[in-house]
Each structure stands twice: as structure tokens, then as C-alpha cells.
């Protein structure tokens, strides 16, 4: 699959995830600053398609992007950004959970974006448990591999894979586009 068309459709703040069409959704979850928006930019090949803020935790809405008129990528606000108030953080997490647990538009898969340097955090682990309980397909995208020396990166990736068990872990760099073919293939398998 080639990504030929990418359009911003809407930003959702409340619980209004309903769409008239029946196109599949793929959700991008992850800690704030892990690089969700950057990964989407790299996938669609446009640097400023999704705003990447220097101040993490700024994205407060779930942004829906329609790809090739055939599926949606949903960029969720990141969870766990320390500088947000606890109330705000809880709100973000609740919103993401509502979408995976109760929304009538179940995503075909949830791509959990993590920073390969950081690995899985407590919140990621919690998120994975809840996603599993709700029978969601999960893919972990270990982003920012360009930041590590190859040997360190391989070690880090095998630790992450070991912990993730049967969940696939894809390596990625939104900066260099390494891993793009693999991620697109994975996306294709769900849509
Ligand atoms: N070196 C490197 N930096 C990256 C990569 N991906 C993202 N970044 C940087 O990491 C920071 C956060 O990226 P974002 O895409 O805004 O992260 P996000 O997960 O969307 O963050 P929130 O919207 O706050 O949830 C930015 O400064 C990016 O330039 C990568 O693959 N390599
Ligand atoms: Mg973002």
C-alpha cells in the first residue's frame, strides 16, 4: 500500500467518535512525547501534516485523519505527561479508555507508540492490560531508534519484546523513516 491521500477530518474532544461511514479506525496511543504525531507525519510523508509541539502534552483532542479514502488514523492525546495536572492526566486516560471500552467504533487495532529509549512505562503496561481485556489487537511501535547506537538499540528492543510477549514490536524512526515499510505493511493487514 502507498499512502497517496491524507486528510484531516476532525478533532474530537468529547465522546463523539461516531462516523457516518463504516471505514476502519486505527488508533495511535502512547505517552506524551513518544512521537505519535511525528510517526503519522512520517507515514504520510508530510512534515507538518500533524502539528508536533515543542511543548508535550498540548494535544488535547483525538484527531481523525482519513487515509486513501479508506481508513482513519486516530491520533490520541498522549497520556502521562508530568506537567499536566493530575486531573487533566486522568481526563486524558479516561477518554482513551472510553474509546477502547465503550465507543461504538472499535478500532481495528491500537498502535502503542513508545520511545525506545524509555521502554514500556507503568501507564503503558496498564493500557496494554486494559486493551487486552477488551480484546483489542495491539502493536507496539518502538520509536526514536535513530537516537541509539545500533547495539544498544537491539538490546533495548529485545527487552521490550520480551516484556511484550506475543504483542508484535516494530522498530521505527519518525526522523529517518526507518521501519516505515514494516509499519505500513502492518497497517495494511488491518484495513
Ligand atoms: N530523534 C527523534 N525524535 C523524534 C522522533 N519522533 C518524534 N521525535 C521528537 O519527539 C518530540 C515529541 O514528538 P510528538 O510527535 O509531538 O509526540 P506525541 O506523542 O505526539 O506527543 P503528544 O502530542 O504530547 O502526546 C518532538 O520533539 C519530535 O520531534 C524520532 O523518531 N526520532
Ligand atoms: Mg501529538
Short mmCIF file of C-alpha atoms in Angstrom, two decimals, residues 24-166:
data_model
loop_
_atom_site.label_atom_id
_atom_site.label_comp_id
_atom_site.label_asym_id
_atom_site.label_seq_id
_atom_site.Cartn_x
_atom_site.Cartn_y
_atom_site.Cartn_z
CA UNK A 24 -11.95 1.13 9.85
CA UNK A 25 -10.15 3.05 12.58
CA UNK A 26 -6.58 2.54 13.72
CA UNK A 27 -5.78 4.29 16.98
CA UNK A 28 -2.41 5.71 17.95
CA UNK A 29 -1.92 5.69 21.71
CA UNK A 30 1.04 6.40 23.88
CA UNK A 31 2.81 8.56 26.38
CA UNK A 32 3.05 12.21 25.61
CA UNK A 33 6.24 12.92 23.70
CA UNK A 34 6.65 9.32 22.48
CA UNK A 35 6.15 10.61 18.95
CA UNK A 36 2.61 9.67 17.90
CA UNK A 37 2.11 12.77 15.78
CA UNK A 38 5.60 12.50 14.30
CA UNK A 39 5.02 8.88 13.30
CA UNK A 40 1.85 9.91 11.46
CA UNK A 41 3.73 12.70 9.71
CA UNK A 42 6.43 10.30 8.64
CA UNK A 43 3.84 7.79 7.40
CA UNK A 44 2.08 10.34 5.22
CA UNK A 45 5.38 11.88 4.16
CA UNK A 46 4.49 15.43 5.22
CA UNK A 47 6.47 17.16 7.91
CA UNK A 48 3.73 19.47 9.14
CA UNK A 49 0.64 17.41 8.47
CA UNK A 50 0.06 16.92 12.18
CA UNK A 51 1.29 19.62 14.49
CA UNK A 52 4.24 18.48 16.55
CA UNK A 53 4.57 20.71 19.53
CA UNK A 54 7.75 21.56 21.34
CA UNK A 55 5.63 21.51 24.47
CA UNK A 56 4.45 17.97 25.01
CA UNK A 57 1.00 17.41 26.38
CA UNK A 58 -0.52 20.09 24.18
CA UNK A 59 -2.68 17.81 22.09
CA UNK A 60 -5.98 17.71 23.92
CA UNK A 61 -8.21 16.23 21.26
CA UNK A 62 -8.31 13.00 19.32
CA UNK A 63 -7.53 13.93 15.73
CA UNK A 64 -9.00 11.85 12.92
CA UNK A 65 -7.11 11.58 9.65
CA UNK A 66 -8.59 9.81 6.66
CA UNK A 67 -6.04 7.90 4.60
CA UNK A 68 -6.58 6.98 0.94
CA UNK A 69 -10.33 7.50 1.49
CA UNK A 70 -10.30 4.05 3.07
CA UNK A 71 -9.42 4.18 6.77
CA UNK A 72 -8.83 6.53 9.71
CA UNK A 73 -5.71 7.06 11.73
CA UNK A 74 -6.67 8.48 15.11
CA UNK A 75 -4.02 10.49 16.92
CA UNK A 76 -4.91 10.43 20.61
CA UNK A 77 -3.67 12.92 23.17
CA UNK A 78 -0.70 11.48 24.97
CA UNK A 79 -1.11 10.24 28.50
CA UNK A 80 1.17 10.63 31.43
CA UNK A 81 2.73 13.99 30.78
CA UNK A 82 4.10 15.03 34.13
CA UNK A 83 3.46 18.74 33.74
CA UNK A 84 -0.28 18.32 33.30
CA UNK A 85 -2.37 18.44 36.43
CA UNK A 86 -3.44 15.08 37.83
CA UNK A 87 -6.99 15.99 36.92
CA UNK A 88 -6.01 16.67 33.33
CA UNK A 89 -4.00 13.46 33.13
CA UNK A 90 -6.85 11.41 34.47
CA UNK A 91 -9.15 13.02 31.96
CA UNK A 92 -6.87 12.02 29.06
CA UNK A 93 -6.62 8.46 30.26
CA UNK A 94 -10.36 8.19 30.83
CA UNK A 95 -11.05 9.50 27.38
CA UNK A 96 -8.75 6.98 25.73
CA UNK A 97 -10.28 4.21 27.80
CA UNK A 98 -13.79 5.23 26.96
CA UNK A 99 -12.89 4.96 23.29
CA UNK A 100 -11.44 1.46 23.65
CA UNK A 101 -14.07 0.14 26.02
CA UNK A 102 -17.39 1.66 25.07
CA UNK A 103 -17.21 3.56 21.83
CA UNK A 104 -19.28 2.05 19.03
CA UNK A 105 -16.34 2.44 16.67
CA UNK A 106 -13.93 -0.17 17.89
CA UNK A 107 -10.54 0.42 16.34
CA UNK A 108 -9.22 -2.44 14.21
CA UNK A 109 -6.00 -2.13 16.12
CA UNK A 110 -4.27 0.06 18.66
CA UNK A 111 -0.73 1.14 17.85
CA UNK A 112 1.03 1.89 21.09
CA UNK A 113 3.84 4.29 20.35
CA UNK A 114 6.72 4.21 22.81
CA UNK A 115 10.12 5.86 22.98
CA UNK A 116 12.65 3.06 22.53
CA UNK A 117 14.96 4.85 24.98
CA UNK A 118 12.33 4.82 27.69
CA UNK A 119 10.74 1.42 27.03
CA UNK A 120 7.34 0.50 28.45
CA UNK A 121 6.18 2.70 31.32
CA UNK A 122 3.74 1.85 34.10
CA UNK A 123 0.96 3.62 32.21
CA UNK A 124 1.78 1.73 29.02
CA UNK A 125 1.55 -1.54 30.93
CA UNK A 126 -1.78 -0.54 32.38
CA UNK A 127 -3.01 0.47 28.96
CA UNK A 128 -1.91 -2.87 27.49
CA UNK A 129 -3.79 -4.78 30.20
CA UNK A 130 -6.98 -2.85 29.55
CA UNK A 131 -6.64 -3.23 25.80
CA UNK A 132 -6.14 -6.96 26.19
CA UNK A 133 -9.17 -7.25 28.47
CA UNK A 134 -11.21 -5.60 25.75
CA UNK A 135 -9.81 -7.92 23.07
CA UNK A 136 -8.03 -5.26 21.09
CA UNK A 137 -5.28 -6.02 18.63
CA UNK A 138 -2.16 -4.26 19.84
CA UNK A 139 1.04 -3.34 18.03
CA UNK A 140 3.91 -1.66 19.83
CA UNK A 141 5.89 0.83 17.80
CA UNK A 142 9.29 1.48 19.37
CA UNK A 143 10.04 4.93 18.02
CA UNK A 144 13.18 7.11 18.01
CA UNK A 145 15.58 4.29 17.16
CA UNK A 146 17.79 6.89 15.46
CA UNK A 147 18.74 8.10 18.90
CA UNK A 148 20.53 4.94 20.00
CA UNK A 149 23.68 3.20 18.83
CA UNK A 150 22.70 0.02 16.99
CA UNK A 151 23.90 -2.42 19.65
CA UNK A 152 22.14 -0.54 22.46
CA UNK A 153 19.01 -0.28 20.34
CA UNK A 154 18.95 -4.02 19.62
CA UNK A 155 19.34 -4.79 23.30
CA UNK A 156 16.60 -2.39 24.25
CA UNK A 157 14.30 -3.81 21.56
CA UNK A 158 14.77 -7.36 22.74
CA UNK A 159 13.97 -6.32 26.32
CA UNK A 160 10.80 -4.63 25.12
CA UNK A 161 9.84 -7.65 23.00
CA UNK A 162 10.45 -9.98 25.92
CA UNK A 163 8.16 -7.98 28.13
CA UNK A 164 5.54 -7.55 25.41
CA UNK A 165 5.44 -11.34 24.85
CA UNK A 166 3.05 -12.07 21.99
#
